[in-house]
Short mmCIF file of C-alpha atoms in Angstrom, two decimals:
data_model
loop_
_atom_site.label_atom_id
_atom_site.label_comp_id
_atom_site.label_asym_id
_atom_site.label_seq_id
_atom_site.Cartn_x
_atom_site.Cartn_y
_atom_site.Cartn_z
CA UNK A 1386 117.72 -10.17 139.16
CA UNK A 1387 115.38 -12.75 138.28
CA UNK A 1388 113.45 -12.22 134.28
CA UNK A 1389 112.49 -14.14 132.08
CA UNK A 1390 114.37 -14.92 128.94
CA UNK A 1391 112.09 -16.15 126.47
CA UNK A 1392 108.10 -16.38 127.43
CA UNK A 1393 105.84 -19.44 127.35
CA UNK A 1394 102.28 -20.25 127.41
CA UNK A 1395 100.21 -22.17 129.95
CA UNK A 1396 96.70 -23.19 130.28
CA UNK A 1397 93.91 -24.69 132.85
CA UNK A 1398 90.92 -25.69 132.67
CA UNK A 1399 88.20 -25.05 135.86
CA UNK A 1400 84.69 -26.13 136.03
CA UNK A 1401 84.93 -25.76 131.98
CA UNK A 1402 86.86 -22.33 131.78
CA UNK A 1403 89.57 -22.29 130.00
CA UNK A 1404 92.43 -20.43 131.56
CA UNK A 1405 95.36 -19.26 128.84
CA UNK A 1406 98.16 -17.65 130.29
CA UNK A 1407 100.64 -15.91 127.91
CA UNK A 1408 104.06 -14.35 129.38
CA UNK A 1409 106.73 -12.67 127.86
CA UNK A 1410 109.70 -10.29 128.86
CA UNK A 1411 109.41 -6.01 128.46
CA UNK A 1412 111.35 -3.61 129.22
CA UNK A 1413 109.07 -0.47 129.51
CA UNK A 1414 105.18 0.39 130.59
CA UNK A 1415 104.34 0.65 126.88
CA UNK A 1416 105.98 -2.16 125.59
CA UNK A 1417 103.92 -3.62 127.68
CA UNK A 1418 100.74 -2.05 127.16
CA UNK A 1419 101.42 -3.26 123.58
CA UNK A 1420 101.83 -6.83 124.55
CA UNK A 1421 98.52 -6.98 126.42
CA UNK A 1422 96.54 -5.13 123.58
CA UNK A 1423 98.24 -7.42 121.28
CA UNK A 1424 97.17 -10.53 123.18
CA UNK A 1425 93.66 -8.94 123.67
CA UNK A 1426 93.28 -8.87 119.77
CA UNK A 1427 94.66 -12.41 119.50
CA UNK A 1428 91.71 -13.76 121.83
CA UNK A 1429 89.34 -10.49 120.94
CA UNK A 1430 86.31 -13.67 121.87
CA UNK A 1431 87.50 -14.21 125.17
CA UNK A 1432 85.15 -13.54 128.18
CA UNK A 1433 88.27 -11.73 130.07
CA UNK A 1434 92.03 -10.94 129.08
CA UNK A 1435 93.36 -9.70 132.58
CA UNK A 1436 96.91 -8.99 132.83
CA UNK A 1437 99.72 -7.91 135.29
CA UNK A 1438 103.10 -6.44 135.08
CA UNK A 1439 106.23 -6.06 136.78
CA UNK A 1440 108.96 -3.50 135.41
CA UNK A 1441 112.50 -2.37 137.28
CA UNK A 1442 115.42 -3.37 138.79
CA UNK A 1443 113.57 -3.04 142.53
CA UNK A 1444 109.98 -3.95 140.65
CA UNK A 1445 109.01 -0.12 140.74
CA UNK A 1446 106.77 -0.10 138.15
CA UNK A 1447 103.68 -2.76 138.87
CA UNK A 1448 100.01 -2.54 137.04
CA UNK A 1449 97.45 -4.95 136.52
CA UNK A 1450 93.74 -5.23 135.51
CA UNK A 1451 90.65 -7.55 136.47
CA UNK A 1452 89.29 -7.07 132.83
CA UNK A 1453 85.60 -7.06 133.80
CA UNK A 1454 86.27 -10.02 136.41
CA UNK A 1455 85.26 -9.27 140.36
CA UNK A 1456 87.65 -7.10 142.01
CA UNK A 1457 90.49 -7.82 143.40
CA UNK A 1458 89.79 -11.75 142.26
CA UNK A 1459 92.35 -11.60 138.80
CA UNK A 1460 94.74 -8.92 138.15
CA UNK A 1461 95.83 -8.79 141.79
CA UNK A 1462 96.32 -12.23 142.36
CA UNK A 1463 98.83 -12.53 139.03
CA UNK A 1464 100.80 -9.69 140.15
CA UNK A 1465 100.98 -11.24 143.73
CA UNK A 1466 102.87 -14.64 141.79
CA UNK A 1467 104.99 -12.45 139.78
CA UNK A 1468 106.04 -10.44 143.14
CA UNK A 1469 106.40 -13.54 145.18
CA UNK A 1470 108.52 -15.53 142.67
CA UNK A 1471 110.92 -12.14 142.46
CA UNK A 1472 110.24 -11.66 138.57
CA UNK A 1473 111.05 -8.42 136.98
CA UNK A 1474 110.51 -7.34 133.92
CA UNK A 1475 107.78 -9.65 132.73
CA UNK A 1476 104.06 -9.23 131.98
CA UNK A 1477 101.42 -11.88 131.88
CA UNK A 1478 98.08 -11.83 130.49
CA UNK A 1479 95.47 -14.99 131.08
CA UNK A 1480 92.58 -15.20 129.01
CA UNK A 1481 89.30 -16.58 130.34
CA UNK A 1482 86.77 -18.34 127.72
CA UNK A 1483 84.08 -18.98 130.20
CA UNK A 1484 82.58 -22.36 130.52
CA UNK A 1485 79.35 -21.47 132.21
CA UNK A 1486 79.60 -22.42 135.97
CA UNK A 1487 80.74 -19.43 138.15
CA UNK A 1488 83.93 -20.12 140.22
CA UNK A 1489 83.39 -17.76 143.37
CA UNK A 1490 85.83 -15.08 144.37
CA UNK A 1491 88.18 -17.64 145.93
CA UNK A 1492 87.99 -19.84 142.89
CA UNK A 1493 88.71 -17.23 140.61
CA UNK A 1494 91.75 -15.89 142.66
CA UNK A 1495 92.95 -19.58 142.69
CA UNK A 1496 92.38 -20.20 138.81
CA UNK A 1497 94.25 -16.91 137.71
CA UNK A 1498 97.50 -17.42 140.26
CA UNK A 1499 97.54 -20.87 138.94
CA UNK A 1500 97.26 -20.11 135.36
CA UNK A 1501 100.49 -17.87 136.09
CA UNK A 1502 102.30 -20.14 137.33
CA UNK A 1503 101.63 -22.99 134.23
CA UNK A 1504 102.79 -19.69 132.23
CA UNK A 1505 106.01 -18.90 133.91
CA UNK A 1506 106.73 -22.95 134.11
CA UNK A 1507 106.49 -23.03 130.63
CA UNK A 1508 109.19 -19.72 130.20
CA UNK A 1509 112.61 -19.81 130.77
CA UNK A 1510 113.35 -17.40 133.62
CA UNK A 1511 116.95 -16.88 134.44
CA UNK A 1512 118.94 -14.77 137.26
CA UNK A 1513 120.91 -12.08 136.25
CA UNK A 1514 123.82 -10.90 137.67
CA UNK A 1515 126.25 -7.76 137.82
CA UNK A 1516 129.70 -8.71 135.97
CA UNK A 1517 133.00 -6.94 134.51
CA UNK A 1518 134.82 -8.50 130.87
CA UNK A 1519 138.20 -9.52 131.75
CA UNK A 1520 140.93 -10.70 129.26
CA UNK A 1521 143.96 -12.69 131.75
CA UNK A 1522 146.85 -12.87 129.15
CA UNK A 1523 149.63 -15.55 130.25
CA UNK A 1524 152.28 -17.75 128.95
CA UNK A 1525 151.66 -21.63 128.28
CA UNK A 1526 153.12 -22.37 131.95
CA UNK A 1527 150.74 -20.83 133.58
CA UNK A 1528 147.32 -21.79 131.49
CA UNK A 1529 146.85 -24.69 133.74
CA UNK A 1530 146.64 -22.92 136.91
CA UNK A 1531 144.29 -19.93 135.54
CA UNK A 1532 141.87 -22.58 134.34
CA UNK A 1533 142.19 -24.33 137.85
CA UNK A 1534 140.92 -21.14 139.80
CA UNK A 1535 138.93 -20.10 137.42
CA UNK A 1536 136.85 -23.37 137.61
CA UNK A 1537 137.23 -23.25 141.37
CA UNK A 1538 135.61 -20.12 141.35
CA UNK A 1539 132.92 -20.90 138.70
CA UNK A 1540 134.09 -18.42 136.58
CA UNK A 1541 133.06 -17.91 132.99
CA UNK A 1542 135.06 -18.16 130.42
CA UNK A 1543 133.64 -17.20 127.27
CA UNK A 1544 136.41 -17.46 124.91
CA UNK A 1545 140.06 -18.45 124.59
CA UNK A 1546 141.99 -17.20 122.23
CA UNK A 1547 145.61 -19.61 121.25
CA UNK A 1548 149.30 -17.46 119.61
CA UNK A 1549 152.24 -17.28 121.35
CA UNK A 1550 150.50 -16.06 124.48
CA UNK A 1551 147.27 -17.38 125.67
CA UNK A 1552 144.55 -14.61 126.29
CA UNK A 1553 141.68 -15.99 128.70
CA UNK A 1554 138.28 -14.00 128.26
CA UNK A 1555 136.24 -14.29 131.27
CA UNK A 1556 133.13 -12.49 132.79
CA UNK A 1557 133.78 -11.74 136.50
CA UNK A 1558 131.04 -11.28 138.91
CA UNK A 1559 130.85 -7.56 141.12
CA UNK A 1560 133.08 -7.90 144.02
CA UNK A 1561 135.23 -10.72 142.87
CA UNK A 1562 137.46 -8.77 140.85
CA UNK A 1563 140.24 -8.49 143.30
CA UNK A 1564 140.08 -12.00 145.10
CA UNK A 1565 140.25 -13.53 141.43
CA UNK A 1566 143.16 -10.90 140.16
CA UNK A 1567 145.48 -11.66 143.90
CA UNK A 1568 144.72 -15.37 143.36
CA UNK A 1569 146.14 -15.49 139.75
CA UNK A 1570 149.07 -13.38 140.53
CA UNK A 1571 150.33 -15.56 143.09
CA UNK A 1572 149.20 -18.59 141.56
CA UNK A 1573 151.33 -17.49 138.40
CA UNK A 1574 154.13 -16.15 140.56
CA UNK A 1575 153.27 -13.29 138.91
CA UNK A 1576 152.77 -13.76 135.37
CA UNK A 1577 149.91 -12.86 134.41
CA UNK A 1578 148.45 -9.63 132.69
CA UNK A 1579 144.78 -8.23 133.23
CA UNK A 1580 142.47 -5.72 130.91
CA UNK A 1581 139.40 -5.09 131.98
CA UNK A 1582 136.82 -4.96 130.10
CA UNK A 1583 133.12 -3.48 130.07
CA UNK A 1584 130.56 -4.18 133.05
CA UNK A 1585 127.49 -6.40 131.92
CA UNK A 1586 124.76 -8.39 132.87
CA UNK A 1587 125.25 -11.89 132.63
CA UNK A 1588 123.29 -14.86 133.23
CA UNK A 1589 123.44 -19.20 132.16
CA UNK A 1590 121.08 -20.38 130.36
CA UNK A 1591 120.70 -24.07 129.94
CA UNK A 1592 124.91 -23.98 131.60
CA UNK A 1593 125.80 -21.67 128.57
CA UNK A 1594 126.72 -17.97 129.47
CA UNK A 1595 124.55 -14.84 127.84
CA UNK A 1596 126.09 -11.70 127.99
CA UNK A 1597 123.95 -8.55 128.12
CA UNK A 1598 124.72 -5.24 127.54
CA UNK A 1599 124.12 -3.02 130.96
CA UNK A 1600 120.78 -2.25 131.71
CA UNK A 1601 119.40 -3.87 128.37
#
C-alpha cells in the first residue's frame, strides 16, 4: 500500500497565481477535515484552498472540494493524481492567491493536478507491505548461512542479538514464511529454531526498515 510518510509542500506559479500545495498523511475523515481547516486558517487570504482526500486500505473513503473554483476544474482533478499514483491515506490541499489573469477550465484543471504532484514530489511516500516478526535462533556454525538466504531473499533483519546462541530478528513478508523457514532448515541441516512473532506493516525508508503496528 502506497502512503505517504512524512508530507511536503510544493508550489507553481501560472499566469501570476500562485499555486501552494500542502500534503500530509491521515488516518480518518476527520483528521482530515482538521488538516484542511487548519491549512484554510494558515492561508485564511487565499482566493481558494481546495482540497482532496484519499482514506483506506482499497481507497474507500475519497472527498474533495473546488472551494469556490469552477466545477469539476480543482478538487476533482487532485483526487484524480492521488488515485492514479495509488496513494492512500493522504490529503492535499492547494491554495490559490490569484494573480489576476483567468486560466480557463483546462488551465485550472492543469494548474491544480500539477500543484499535486510538486506536493507529493516534495513528500516521502513509501509502499507498505504485510509482514510477520520472526526471531531464527542458531548456533555460530550456522550464522553464515542464515545471513546468506536471508540477503538472497532481501529479508530484513532488524536486529541481532550475540550470547552463546545467536538470535536473528527479522520481518518476513506474507507468504514467505514457509519458503524462508524450509530453506533455513535444510540449509542448517536442521539447526535452527523459529518464534514467530507479531504481524506488521513494514516499509524502507531511505534502505532503513520502519516497522508499524497493524493497521496504524
Amino acid at each position: 500500500m502506497k502512503t505517504v510518510y512524512q508530507g511536503g509542500k510544493g508550489e507553481i506559479v501560472e499566469k501570476k497565481s500562485r499555486f501552494i500545495a500542502t500534503v500530509r498523511p491521515v488516518s480518518s475523515e476527520e483528521e482530515a477535515e482538521r488538516f484542511i481547516a487548519e491549512i484554510k486558517k494558515k492561508y485564511w487570504d487565499a482566493r481558494h484552498n481546495c482540497s482532496a482526500f484519499v482514506i483506506g486500505d482499497n481507497q474507500e473513503v475519497t472527498r474533495c472540494s473546488d472551494d469556490g473554483e469552477p466545477g469539476q476544474t480543482a478538487g476533482r482533478p487532485m483526487l484524480d493524481v492521488l488515485l492514479r499514483e495509488g496513494i492512500h491515506n493522504t490529503a492535499v490541499v492547494v491554495t490559490r492567491y490569484f494573480g489576476g489573469t483567468l486560466l480557463g477550465t483546462g488551465g485550472l484543471v492543469r494548474a491544480y493536478q500539477k500543484a499535486v504532484q510538486e506536493g507529493l514530489a516534495n513528500s516521502i511516500i513509501i509502499e507498505k507491505q504485510q509482514g510477520i516478526t520472526l526471531a531464527i535462533q542458531t548456533d555460530y556454525n550456522g550464522l553464515g548461512k542464515i545471513q546468506y538466504i536471508l540477503a538472497q531473499k532481501n529479508m530484513a533483519v532488524t536486529g541481532t542479538d550475540y550470547t552463546d546462541l545467536v538470535e536473528i530478528h527479522v520481518v518476513v513478508p506474507k507468504g514467505e514464511e514457509q519458503s524462508l523457514t524450509e530453506e533455513i532448515t535444510e540449509g542448517t541441516s536442521a539447526g535452527a529454531k523459529f518464534s514467530w512473532g507479531n504481524e506488521v506493516e513494514f516499509a524502507f525508508i531511505e534502505k532503513n526498515i520502519k516497522i508499524f503496528e497493524k493497521n496504524s
